[in-house]
JSON list of C-alpha atoms in Angstrom, two decimals:
[
{"chain": "A", "resi": 196, "resn": "ASP", "atom": "CA", "xyz": [0.00, -0.02, 0.00]},
{"chain": "A", "resi": 197, "resn": "ALA", "atom": "CA", "xyz": [1.17, 3.54, -0.72]},
{"chain": "A", "resi": 198, "resn": "GLY", "atom": "CA", "xyz": [0.29, 4.82, 2.69]},
{"chain": "A", "resi": 199, "resn": "VAL", "atom": "CA", "xyz": [-1.64, 7.96, 3.38]},
{"chain": "A", "resi": 200, "resn": "ILE", "atom": "CA", "xyz": [-1.27, 10.48, 0.61]},
{"chain": "A", "resi": 201, "resn": "GLN", "atom": "CA", "xyz": [-1.52, 14.21, 1.13]},
{"chain": "A", "resi": 202, "resn": "SER", "atom": "CA", "xyz": [-1.34, 17.07, -1.35]},
{"chain": "A", "resi": 203, "resn": "PRO", "atom": "CA", "xyz": [0.05, 19.52, -1.77]},
{"chain": "A", "resi": 204, "resn": "ARG", "atom": "CA", "xyz": [3.20, 18.93, 0.28]},
{"chain": "A", "resi": 205, "resn": "HIS", "atom": "CA", "xyz": [3.85, 22.69, 0.51]},
{"chain": "A", "resi": 206, "resn": "GLU", "atom": "CA", "xyz": [1.52, 25.55, 0.10]},
{"chain": "A", "resi": 207, "resn": "VAL", "atom": "CA", "xyz": [2.31, 29.26, 0.26]},
{"chain": "A", "resi": 208, "resn": "THR", "atom": "CA", "xyz": [-0.57, 31.66, -0.03]},
{"chain": "A", "resi": 209, "resn": "GLU", "atom": "CA", "xyz": [-1.54, 35.16, 0.89]},
{"chain": "A", "resi": 210, "resn": "MET", "atom": "CA", "xyz": [-3.88, 36.14, 3.65]},
{"chain": "A", "resi": 211, "resn": "GLY", "atom": "CA", "xyz": [-7.48, 36.01, 2.59]},
{"chain": "A", "resi": 212, "resn": "GLN", "atom": "CA", "xyz": [-7.05, 33.33, 0.02]},
{"chain": "A", "resi": 213, "resn": "GLU", "atom": "CA", "xyz": [-8.87, 30.03, 0.10]},
{"chain": "A", "resi": 214, "resn": "VAL", "atom": "CA", "xyz": [-6.68, 26.92, 0.81]},
{"chain": "A", "resi": 215, "resn": "THR", "atom": "CA", "xyz": [-7.71, 23.34, 0.21]},
{"chain": "A", "resi": 216, "resn": "LEU", "atom": "CA", "xyz": [-5.71, 20.43, 1.56]},
{"chain": "A", "resi": 217, "resn": "ARG", "atom": "CA", "xyz": [-6.30, 16.96, 0.28]},
{"chain": "A", "resi": 218, "resn": "CYS", "atom": "CA", "xyz": [-5.94, 13.48, 1.71]},
{"chain": "A", "resi": 219, "resn": "LYS", "atom": "CA", "xyz": [-6.28, 9.89, 0.52]},
{"chain": "A", "resi": 220, "resn": "PRO", "atom": "CA", "xyz": [-6.38, 7.41, 3.39]},
{"chain": "A", "resi": 221, "resn": "ILE", "atom": "CA", "xyz": [-5.09, 3.89, 3.30]},
{"chain": "A", "resi": 222, "resn": "SER", "atom": "CA", "xyz": [-7.58, 1.63, 1.54]},
{"chain": "A", "resi": 223, "resn": "GLY", "atom": "CA", "xyz": [-9.79, -0.18, 3.95]},
{"chain": "A", "resi": 224, "resn": "HIS", "atom": "CA", "xyz": [-9.29, 2.19, 6.81]},
{"chain": "A", "resi": 225, "resn": "ASP", "atom": "CA", "xyz": [-12.56, 3.42, 8.30]},
{"chain": "A", "resi": 226, "resn": "TYR", "atom": "CA", "xyz": [-11.18, 6.33, 10.34]},
{"chain": "A", "resi": 227, "resn": "LEU", "atom": "CA", "xyz": [-9.65, 9.51, 9.01]},
{"chain": "A", "resi": 228, "resn": "PHE", "atom": "CA", "xyz": [-8.16, 12.29, 11.17]},
{"chain": "A", "resi": 229, "resn": "TRP", "atom": "CA", "xyz": [-6.97, 15.84, 10.47]},
{"chain": "A", "resi": 230, "resn": "TYR", "atom": "CA", "xyz": [-4.27, 17.29, 12.76]},
{"chain": "A", "resi": 231, "resn": "ARG", "atom": "CA", "xyz": [-2.46, 20.60, 12.87]},
{"chain": "A", "resi": 232, "resn": "GLN", "atom": "CA", "xyz": [1.05, 20.88, 14.31]},
{"chain": "A", "resi": 233, "resn": "THR", "atom": "CA", "xyz": [2.78, 24.02, 15.45]},
{"chain": "A", "resi": 234, "resn": "MET", "atom": "CA", "xyz": [5.64, 24.67, 17.80]},
{"chain": "A", "resi": 235, "resn": "MET", "atom": "CA", "xyz": [3.39, 26.56, 20.16]},
{"chain": "A", "resi": 236, "resn": "ARG", "atom": "CA", "xyz": [0.37, 24.32, 20.21]},
{"chain": "A", "resi": 237, "resn": "GLY", "atom": "CA", "xyz": [1.86, 20.93, 19.41]},
{"chain": "A", "resi": 238, "resn": "LEU", "atom": "CA", "xyz": [-0.20, 18.26, 17.63]},
{"chain": "A", "resi": 239, "resn": "GLU", "atom": "CA", "xyz": [-3.91, 19.24, 17.67]},
{"chain": "A", "resi": 240, "resn": "LEU", "atom": "CA", "xyz": [-6.73, 17.05, 16.49]},
{"chain": "A", "resi": 241, "resn": "LEU", "atom": "CA", "xyz": [-9.02, 19.17, 14.31]},
{"chain": "A", "resi": 242, "resn": "ILE", "atom": "CA", "xyz": [-11.69, 16.71, 13.21]},
{"chain": "A", "resi": 243, "resn": "TYR", "atom": "CA", "xyz": [-12.15, 13.02, 12.58]},
{"chain": "A", "resi": 244, "resn": "PHE", "atom": "CA", "xyz": [-14.43, 10.84, 10.49]},
{"chain": "A", "resi": 245, "resn": "ASN", "atom": "CA", "xyz": [-15.66, 7.32, 10.91]},
{"chain": "A", "resi": 246, "resn": "ASN", "atom": "CA", "xyz": [-17.05, 5.66, 7.75]},
{"chain": "A", "resi": 247, "resn": "ASN", "atom": "CA", "xyz": [-17.04, 9.09, 6.06]},
{"chain": "A", "resi": 248, "resn": "VAL", "atom": "CA", "xyz": [-19.19, 10.63, 8.79]},
{"chain": "A", "resi": 249, "resn": "PRO", "atom": "CA", "xyz": [-17.72, 13.50, 10.94]},
{"chain": "A", "resi": 250, "resn": "ILE", "atom": "CA", "xyz": [-17.69, 12.37, 14.55]},
{"chain": "A", "resi": 251, "resn": "ASP", "atom": "CA", "xyz": [-16.02, 15.15, 16.40]},
{"chain": "A", "resi": 252, "resn": "ASP", "atom": "CA", "xyz": [-15.12, 18.59, 14.94]},
{"chain": "A", "resi": 253, "resn": "SER", "atom": "CA", "xyz": [-14.60, 20.26, 18.34]},
{"chain": "A", "resi": 254, "resn": "GLY", "atom": "CA", "xyz": [-10.98, 20.90, 17.45]},
{"chain": "A", "resi": 255, "resn": "MET", "atom": "CA", "xyz": [-11.80, 22.99, 14.42]},
{"chain": "A", "resi": 256, "resn": "PRO", "atom": "CA", "xyz": [-10.64, 26.41, 15.45]},
{"chain": "A", "resi": 257, "resn": "GLU", "atom": "CA", "xyz": [-13.09, 28.60, 13.64]},
{"chain": "A", "resi": 258, "resn": "ASP", "atom": "CA", "xyz": [-15.83, 28.73, 11.07]},
{"chain": "A", "resi": 259, "resn": "ARG", "atom": "CA", "xyz": [-13.14, 29.50, 8.53]},
{"chain": "A", "resi": 260, "resn": "PHE", "atom": "CA", "xyz": [-12.18, 25.80, 8.71]},
{"chain": "A", "resi": 261, "resn": "SER", "atom": "CA", "xyz": [-14.30, 23.11, 7.13]},
{"chain": "A", "resi": 262, "resn": "ALA", "atom": "CA", "xyz": [-13.69, 19.46, 6.31]},
{"chain": "A", "resi": 263, "resn": "LYS", "atom": "CA", "xyz": [-15.46, 16.95, 4.08]},
{"chain": "A", "resi": 264, "resn": "MET", "atom": "CA", "xyz": [-15.16, 13.28, 3.29]},
{"chain": "A", "resi": 265, "resn": "PRO", "atom": "CA", "xyz": [-17.36, 12.57, 0.25]},
{"chain": "A", "resi": 266, "resn": "ASN", "atom": "CA", "xyz": [-16.18, 8.95, -0.03]},
{"chain": "A", "resi": 267, "resn": "ALA", "atom": "CA", "xyz": [-13.93, 6.43, 1.70]},
{"chain": "A", "resi": 268, "resn": "SER", "atom": "CA", "xyz": [-10.92, 7.36, -0.32]},
{"chain": "A", "resi": 269, "resn": "PHE", "atom": "CA", "xyz": [-10.79, 11.14, -0.21]},
{"chain": "A", "resi": 270, "resn": "SER", "atom": "CA", "xyz": [-11.07, 14.00, 2.23]},
{"chain": "A", "resi": 271, "resn": "THR", "atom": "CA", "xyz": [-10.45, 17.72, 2.11]},
{"chain": "A", "resi": 272, "resn": "LEU", "atom": "CA", "xyz": [-9.71, 20.37, 4.71]},
{"chain": "A", "resi": 273, "resn": "LYS", "atom": "CA", "xyz": [-10.54, 23.90, 3.54]},
{"chain": "A", "resi": 274, "resn": "ILE", "atom": "CA", "xyz": [-9.56, 27.22, 5.08]},
{"chain": "A", "resi": 275, "resn": "GLN", "atom": "CA", "xyz": [-11.44, 30.25, 3.85]},
{"chain": "A", "resi": 276, "resn": "PRO", "atom": "CA", "xyz": [-10.25, 32.92, 4.27]},
{"chain": "A", "resi": 277, "resn": "SER", "atom": "CA", "xyz": [-6.76, 32.02, 5.40]},
{"chain": "A", "resi": 278, "resn": "GLU", "atom": "CA", "xyz": [-4.81, 34.03, 7.98]},
{"chain": "A", "resi": 279, "resn": "PRO", "atom": "CA", "xyz": [-1.11, 34.08, 8.89]},
{"chain": "A", "resi": 280, "resn": "ARG", "atom": "CA", "xyz": [-1.86, 32.33, 12.21]},
{"chain": "A", "resi": 281, "resn": "ASP", "atom": "CA", "xyz": [-3.08, 29.34, 10.16]},
{"chain": "A", "resi": 282, "resn": "SER", "atom": "CA", "xyz": [0.55, 28.67, 9.15]},
{"chain": "A", "resi": 283, "resn": "ALA", "atom": "CA", "xyz": [1.38, 25.15, 10.32]},
{"chain": "A", "resi": 284, "resn": "VAL", "atom": "CA", "xyz": [1.93, 21.61, 9.19]},
{"chain": "A", "resi": 285, "resn": "TYR", "atom": "CA", "xyz": [-1.38, 19.79, 8.59]},
{"chain": "A", "resi": 286, "resn": "PHE", "atom": "CA", "xyz": [-1.36, 16.04, 8.88]},
{"chain": "A", "resi": 287, "resn": "CYS", "atom": "CA", "xyz": [-3.96, 13.58, 7.74]},
{"chain": "A", "resi": 288, "resn": "ALA", "atom": "CA", "xyz": [-4.00, 10.13, 9.38]},
{"chain": "A", "resi": 289, "resn": "SER", "atom": "CA", "xyz": [-6.07, 7.00, 8.98]},
{"chain": "A", "resi": 290, "resn": "SER", "atom": "CA", "xyz": [-6.67, 3.94, 11.05]},
{"chain": "A", "resi": 291, "resn": "SER", "atom": "CA", "xyz": [-8.74, 0.76, 11.06]},
{"chain": "A", "resi": 292, "resn": "SER", "atom": "CA", "xyz": [-11.21, -0.15, 13.78]},
{"chain": "A", "resi": 293, "resn": "SER", "atom": "CA", "xyz": [-10.12, -3.77, 13.25]},
{"chain": "A", "resi": 294, "resn": "GLY", "atom": "CA", "xyz": [-6.48, -2.97, 14.00]},
{"chain": "A", "resi": 295, "resn": "THR", "atom": "CA", "xyz": [-4.92, -4.49, 17.14]},
{"chain": "A", "resi": 296, "resn": "PHE", "atom": "CA", "xyz": [-2.93, -1.53, 18.36]},
{"chain": "A", "resi": 297, "resn": "ASN", "atom": "CA", "xyz": [-5.18, 1.36, 17.53]},
{"chain": "A", "resi": 298, "resn": "GLU", "atom": "CA", "xyz": [-2.34, 2.53, 15.26]},
{"chain": "A", "resi": 299, "resn": "GLN", "atom": "CA", "xyz": [-2.83, 5.70, 13.31]},
{"chain": "A", "resi": 300, "resn": "PHE", "atom": "CA", "xyz": [-0.91, 6.02, 10.03]},
{"chain": "A", "resi": 301, "resn": "PHE", "atom": "CA", "xyz": [0.13, 9.54, 9.20]},
{"chain": "A", "resi": 302, "resn": "GLY", "atom": "CA", "xyz": [0.61, 11.14, 5.82]},
{"chain": "A", "resi": 303, "resn": "PRO", "atom": "CA", "xyz": [3.68, 13.23, 5.08]},
{"chain": "A", "resi": 304, "resn": "GLY", "atom": "CA", "xyz": [1.86, 16.42, 5.90]},
{"chain": "A", "resi": 305, "resn": "THR", "atom": "CA", "xyz": [1.18, 19.71, 4.14]},
{"chain": "A", "resi": 306, "resn": "ARG", "atom": "CA", "xyz": [3.32, 22.63, 5.20]},
{"chain": "A", "resi": 307, "resn": "LEU", "atom": "CA", "xyz": [1.09, 25.71, 4.93]},
{"chain": "A", "resi": 308, "resn": "THR", "atom": "CA", "xyz": [2.49, 29.24, 4.98]},
{"chain": "A", "resi": 309, "resn": "VAL", "atom": "CA", "xyz": [0.09, 32.12, 4.92]},
{"chain": "A", "resi": 310, "resn": "LEU", "atom": "CA", "xyz": [1.77, 35.47, 4.21]},
{"chain": "B", "resi": 150, "resn": "GLY", "atom": "CA", "xyz": [-11.03, 17.01, 30.49]},
{"chain": "B", "resi": 151, "resn": "GLN", "atom": "CA", "xyz": [-8.03, 15.10, 29.35]},
{"chain": "B", "resi": 152, "resn": "SER", "atom": "CA", "xyz": [-4.37, 15.99, 29.85]},
{"chain": "B", "resi": 153, "resn": "LEU", "atom": "CA", "xyz": [-0.99, 14.36, 29.33]},
{"chain": "B", "resi": 154, "resn": "GLU", "atom": "CA", "xyz": [2.34, 15.44, 30.79]},
{"chain": "B", "resi": 155, "resn": "GLN", "atom": "CA", "xyz": [5.73, 14.43, 29.55]},
{"chain": "B", "resi": 156, "resn": "PRO", "atom": "CA", "xyz": [9.22, 16.15, 29.81]},
{"chain": "B", "resi": 157, "resn": "SER", "atom": "CA", "xyz": [9.91, 18.64, 27.06]},
{"chain": "B", "resi": 158, "resn": "GLU", "atom": "CA", "xyz": [13.52, 17.61, 26.49]},
{"chain": "B", "resi": 159, "resn": "VAL", "atom": "CA", "xyz": [15.86, 14.72, 27.29]},
{"chain": "B", "resi": 160, "resn": "THR", "atom": "CA", "xyz": [19.54, 14.41, 26.44]},
{"chain": "B", "resi": 161, "resn": "ALA", "atom": "CA", "xyz": [21.55, 11.21, 26.37]},
{"chain": "B", "resi": 162, "resn": "VAL", "atom": "CA", "xyz": [24.68, 9.71, 24.80]},
{"chain": "B", "resi": 163, "resn": "GLU", "atom": "CA", "xyz": [25.01, 6.95, 22.28]},
{"chain": "B", "resi": 164, "resn": "GLY", "atom": "CA", "xyz": [24.71, 3.47, 23.78]},
{"chain": "B", "resi": 165, "resn": "ALA", "atom": "CA", "xyz": [22.94, 4.69, 26.88]},
{"chain": "B", "resi": 166, "resn": "ILE", "atom": "CA", "xyz": [19.41, 3.96, 28.12]},
{"chain": "B", "resi": 167, "resn": "VAL", "atom": "CA", "xyz": [16.76, 6.69, 28.41]},
{"chain": "B", "resi": 168, "resn": "GLN", "atom": "CA", "xyz": [13.27, 6.59, 29.94]},
{"chain": "B", "resi": 169, "resn": "ILE", "atom": "CA", "xyz": [10.58, 9.04, 28.80]},
{"chain": "B", "resi": 170, "resn": "ASN", "atom": "CA", "xyz": [7.71, 9.33, 31.33]},
{"chain": "B", "resi": 171, "resn": "CYS", "atom": "CA", "xyz": [4.11, 10.19, 30.62]},
{"chain": "B", "resi": 172, "resn": "THR", "atom": "CA", "xyz": [1.34, 10.83, 33.16]},
{"chain": "B", "resi": 173, "resn": "TYR", "atom": "CA", "xyz": [-2.21, 11.31, 32.07]},
{"chain": "B", "resi": 174, "resn": "GLN", "atom": "CA", "xyz": [-5.62, 12.38, 33.38]},
{"chain": "B", "resi": 175, "resn": "THR", "atom": "CA", "xyz": [-8.52, 11.20, 31.40]},
{"chain": "B", "resi": 176, "resn": "SER", "atom": "CA", "xyz": [-11.93, 9.57, 31.65]},
{"chain": "B", "resi": 177, "resn": "GLY", "atom": "CA", "xyz": [-12.69, 6.23, 29.97]},
{"chain": "B", "resi": 178, "resn": "PHE", "atom": "CA", "xyz": [-9.07, 5.20, 29.44]},
{"chain": "B", "resi": 179, "resn": "TYR", "atom": "CA", "xyz": [-8.53, 2.52, 26.84]},
{"chain": "B", "resi": 180, "resn": "GLY", "atom": "CA", "xyz": [-4.82, 2.53, 26.19]},
{"chain": "B", "resi": 181, "resn": "LEU", "atom": "CA", "xyz": [-1.57, 4.46, 25.91]},
{"chain": "B", "resi": 182, "resn": "SER", "atom": "CA", "xyz": [0.42, 4.79, 22.63]},
{"chain": "B", "resi": 183, "resn": "TRP", "atom": "CA", "xyz": [3.87, 6.09, 21.75]},
{"chain": "B", "resi": 184, "resn": "TYR", "atom": "CA", "xyz": [4.82, 7.82, 18.47]},
{"chain": "B", "resi": 185, "resn": "GLN", "atom": "CA", "xyz": [8.16, 8.95, 17.09]},
{"chain": "B", "resi": 186, "resn": "GLN", "atom": "CA", "xyz": [8.58, 11.98, 14.91]},
{"chain": "B", "resi": 187, "resn": "HIS", "atom": "CA", "xyz": [11.83, 13.05, 13.28]},
{"chain": "B", "resi": 188, "resn": "ASP", "atom": "CA", "xyz": [12.31, 16.69, 12.31]},
{"chain": "B", "resi": 189, "resn": "GLY", "atom": "CA", "xyz": [10.43, 17.35, 9.14]},
{"chain": "B", "resi": 190, "resn": "GLY", "atom": "CA", "xyz": [8.70, 14.00, 9.22]},
{"chain": "B", "resi": 191, "resn": "ALA", "atom": "CA", "xyz": [5.39, 12.55, 10.21]},
{"chain": "B", "resi": 192, "resn": "PRO", "atom": "CA", "xyz": [4.63, 10.79, 13.52]},
{"chain": "B", "resi": 193, "resn": "THR", "atom": "CA", "xyz": [5.09, 7.01, 13.31]},
{"chain": "B", "resi": 194, "resn": "PHE", "atom": "CA", "xyz": [3.70, 4.40, 15.67]},
{"chain": "B", "resi": 195, "resn": "LEU", "atom": "CA", "xyz": [6.01, 2.73, 18.17]},
{"chain": "B", "resi": 196, "resn": "SER", "atom": "CA", "xyz": [3.89, 0.93, 20.72]},
{"chain": "B", "resi": 197, "resn": "TYR", "atom": "CA", "xyz": [0.54, 0.55, 22.44]},
{"chain": "B", "resi": 198, "resn": "ASN", "atom": "CA", "xyz": [-0.29, -0.60, 25.99]},
{"chain": "B", "resi": 199, "resn": "ALA", "atom": "CA", "xyz": [-3.84, -1.44, 26.93]},
{"chain": "B", "resi": 200, "resn": "LEU", "atom": "CA", "xyz": [-2.94, -3.52, 30.03]},
{"chain": "B", "resi": 201, "resn": "ASP", "atom": "CA", "xyz": [-0.54, -3.06, 32.83]},
{"chain": "B", "resi": 202, "resn": "GLY", "atom": "CA", "xyz": [3.01, -4.20, 32.21]},
{"chain": "B", "resi": 203, "resn": "LEU", "atom": "CA", "xyz": [5.88, -4.01, 29.89]},
{"chain": "B", "resi": 204, "resn": "GLU", "atom": "CA", "xyz": [5.77, -4.40, 26.09]},
{"chain": "B", "resi": 205, "resn": "GLU", "atom": "CA", "xyz": [9.09, -4.96, 24.34]},
{"chain": "B", "resi": 206, "resn": "THR", "atom": "CA", "xyz": [9.83, -4.37, 20.72]},
{"chain": "B", "resi": 207, "resn": "GLY", "atom": "CA", "xyz": [13.53, -4.59, 19.90]},
{"chain": "B", "resi": 208, "resn": "ARG", "atom": "CA", "xyz": [15.40, -1.75, 21.57]},
{"chain": "B", "resi": 209, "resn": "PHE", "atom": "CA", "xyz": [12.24, -0.06, 22.57]},
{"chain": "B", "resi": 210, "resn": "SER", "atom": "CA", "xyz": [9.94, -1.00, 25.51]},
{"chain": "B", "resi": 211, "resn": "SER", "atom": "CA", "xyz": [6.79, 0.63, 26.81]},
{"chain": "B", "resi": 212, "resn": "PHE", "atom": "CA", "xyz": [5.24, 0.33, 30.27]},
{"chain": "B", "resi": 213, "resn": "LEU", "atom": "CA", "xyz": [1.84, 1.13, 31.58]},
{"chain": "B", "resi": 214, "resn": "SER", "atom": "CA", "xyz": [0.40, 1.32, 35.11]},
{"chain": "B", "resi": 215, "resn": "ARG", "atom": "CA", "xyz": [-3.30, 2.02, 34.87]},
{"chain": "B", "resi": 216, "resn": "SER", "atom": "CA", "xyz": [-3.73, 2.48, 38.62]},
{"chain": "B", "resi": 217, "resn": "ASP", "atom": "CA", "xyz": [-1.04, 5.25, 38.63]},
{"chain": "B", "resi": 218, "resn": "SER", "atom": "CA", "xyz": [-2.17, 6.79, 35.28]},
{"chain": "B", "resi": 219, "resn": "TYR", "atom": "CA", "xyz": [1.46, 6.52, 34.24]},
{"chain": "B", "resi": 220, "resn": "GLY", "atom": "CA", "xyz": [3.48, 5.08, 31.48]},
{"chain": "B", "resi": 221, "resn": "TYR", "atom": "CA", "xyz": [6.99, 5.31, 30.06]},
{"chain": "B", "resi": 222, "resn": "LEU", "atom": "CA", "xyz": [8.95, 4.59, 26.92]},
{"chain": "B", "resi": 223, "resn": "LEU", "atom": "CA", "xyz": [12.32, 3.00, 27.47]},
{"chain": "B", "resi": 224, "resn": "LEU", "atom": "CA", "xyz": [14.95, 3.30, 24.65]},
{"chain": "B", "resi": 225, "resn": "GLN", "atom": "CA", "xyz": [17.99, 1.06, 24.99]},
{"chain": "B", "resi": 226, "resn": "GLU", "atom": "CA", "xyz": [21.38, 1.05, 23.18]},
{"chain": "B", "resi": 227, "resn": "LEU", "atom": "CA", "xyz": [20.66, 4.61, 21.99]},
{"chain": "B", "resi": 228, "resn": "GLN", "atom": "CA", "xyz": [21.74, 5.46, 18.42]},
{"chain": "B", "resi": 229, "resn": "MET", "atom": "CA", "xyz": [22.12, 8.86, 16.81]},
{"chain": "B", "resi": 230, "resn": "LYS", "atom": "CA", "xyz": [19.14, 8.07, 14.60]},
{"chain": "B", "resi": 231, "resn": "ASP", "atom": "CA", "xyz": [16.90, 7.90, 17.75]},
{"chain": "B", "resi": 232, "resn": "SER", "atom": "CA", "xyz": [17.20, 11.76, 18.07]},
{"chain": "B", "resi": 233, "resn": "ALA", "atom": "CA", "xyz": [13.57, 12.74, 17.47]},
{"chain": "B", "resi": 234, "resn": "SER", "atom": "CA", "xyz": [10.45, 13.80, 19.31]},
{"chain": "B", "resi": 235, "resn": "TYR", "atom": "CA", "xyz": [8.47, 11.22, 21.18]},
{"chain": "B", "resi": 236, "resn": "PHE", "atom": "CA", "xyz": [4.77, 11.56, 21.92]},
{"chain": "B", "resi": 237, "resn": "CYS", "atom": "CA", "xyz": [2.55, 9.67, 24.26]},
{"chain": "B", "resi": 238, "resn": "ALA", "atom": "CA", "xyz": [-1.05, 9.58, 23.35]},
{"chain": "B", "resi": 239, "resn": "VAL", "atom": "CA", "xyz": [-4.17, 8.19, 25.11]},
{"chain": "B", "resi": 240, "resn": "LYS", "atom": "CA", "xyz": [-7.16, 6.46, 23.58]},
{"chain": "B", "resi": 241, "resn": "ALA", "atom": "CA", "xyz": [-9.94, 7.70, 25.83]},
{"chain": "B", "resi": 242, "resn": "GLY", "atom": "CA", "xyz": [-13.07, 6.76, 24.04]},
{"chain": "B", "resi": 243, "resn": "GLY", "atom": "CA", "xyz": [-14.71, 3.98, 22.09]},
{"chain": "B", "resi": 244, "resn": "TYR", "atom": "CA", "xyz": [-13.59, 5.55, 18.79]},
{"chain": "B", "resi": 245, "resn": "ASN", "atom": "CA", "xyz": [-10.02, 5.46, 17.50]},
{"chain": "B", "resi": 246, "resn": "LYS", "atom": "CA", "xyz": [-9.46, 9.05, 18.63]},
{"chain": "B", "resi": 247, "resn": "LEU", "atom": "CA", "xyz": [-6.12, 9.82, 20.28]},
{"chain": "B", "resi": 248, "resn": "ILE", "atom": "CA", "xyz": [-5.15, 12.73, 22.42]},
{"chain": "B", "resi": 249, "resn": "PHE", "atom": "CA", "xyz": [-1.44, 13.50, 22.10]},
{"chain": "B", "resi": 250, "resn": "GLY", "atom": "CA", "xyz": [0.95, 14.91, 24.71]},
{"chain": "B", "resi": 251, "resn": "ALA", "atom": "CA", "xyz": [3.21, 17.85, 23.88]},
{"chain": "B", "resi": 252, "resn": "GLY", "atom": "CA", "xyz": [6.10, 15.60, 23.02]},
{"chain": "B", "resi": 253, "resn": "THR", "atom": "CA", "xyz": [9.55, 14.99, 24.38]},
{"chain": "B", "resi": 254, "resn": "ARG", "atom": "CA", "xyz": [12.51, 16.04, 22.24]},
{"chain": "B", "resi": 255, "resn": "LEU", "atom": "CA", "xyz": [15.33, 13.51, 22.62]},
{"chain": "B", "resi": 256, "resn": "ALA", "atom": "CA", "xyz": [18.84, 14.55, 21.62]},
{"chain": "B", "resi": 257, "resn": "VAL", "atom": "CA", "xyz": [21.43, 11.70, 21.39]},
{"chain": "B", "resi": 258, "resn": "HIS", "atom": "CA", "xyz": [25.05, 12.82, 21.48]},
{"chain": "B", "resi": 259, "resn": "PRO", "atom": "CA", "xyz": [28.17, 10.85, 20.57]}
]
């Protein structure tokens, strides 16, 4: 398996622009997670899905953030409008409820810079 | 609420043994995981403890005491490549959700 795939790997945009991050989870996994990592706040869970249904979005910082999972093989995280404080590395991870160790597999991340 | 505490930094020399502690406060505890993250990389899974005791995987071991809400990661025969950040994480609900600690930065010196 190719692992979790994220695109783009790097994104530089200007304040006020819309940003869309994409994620393809590992085939067969029924959980998908979006995290944000910064030096100040560490690794924060933003939202997660189970069988394409959002279960908990309490970590989404503001209404500017939205996430969708239209099918089992694709998810997006959108920021509109973007602000400099959104600069961070955004990770997507997936896991299987049938896994033994509750292991989450992380994608390589998208490094977002908002100028 | 849920919280995890782990040291922010640990320094050790090659060949040594280092222990990274993690204490947690949570409701509905299911298990404690450890993840490794190299600079510029993604977190990768190391271990998971659901029951009390020690789990050994090669040079790495992980311990859990549910009664003390405490666990640790033990790294033996340290190598330079072990320099990374190590995160403990708790599974505190029926879903596969994890809550991560702030991470411990391990620096291994020659």
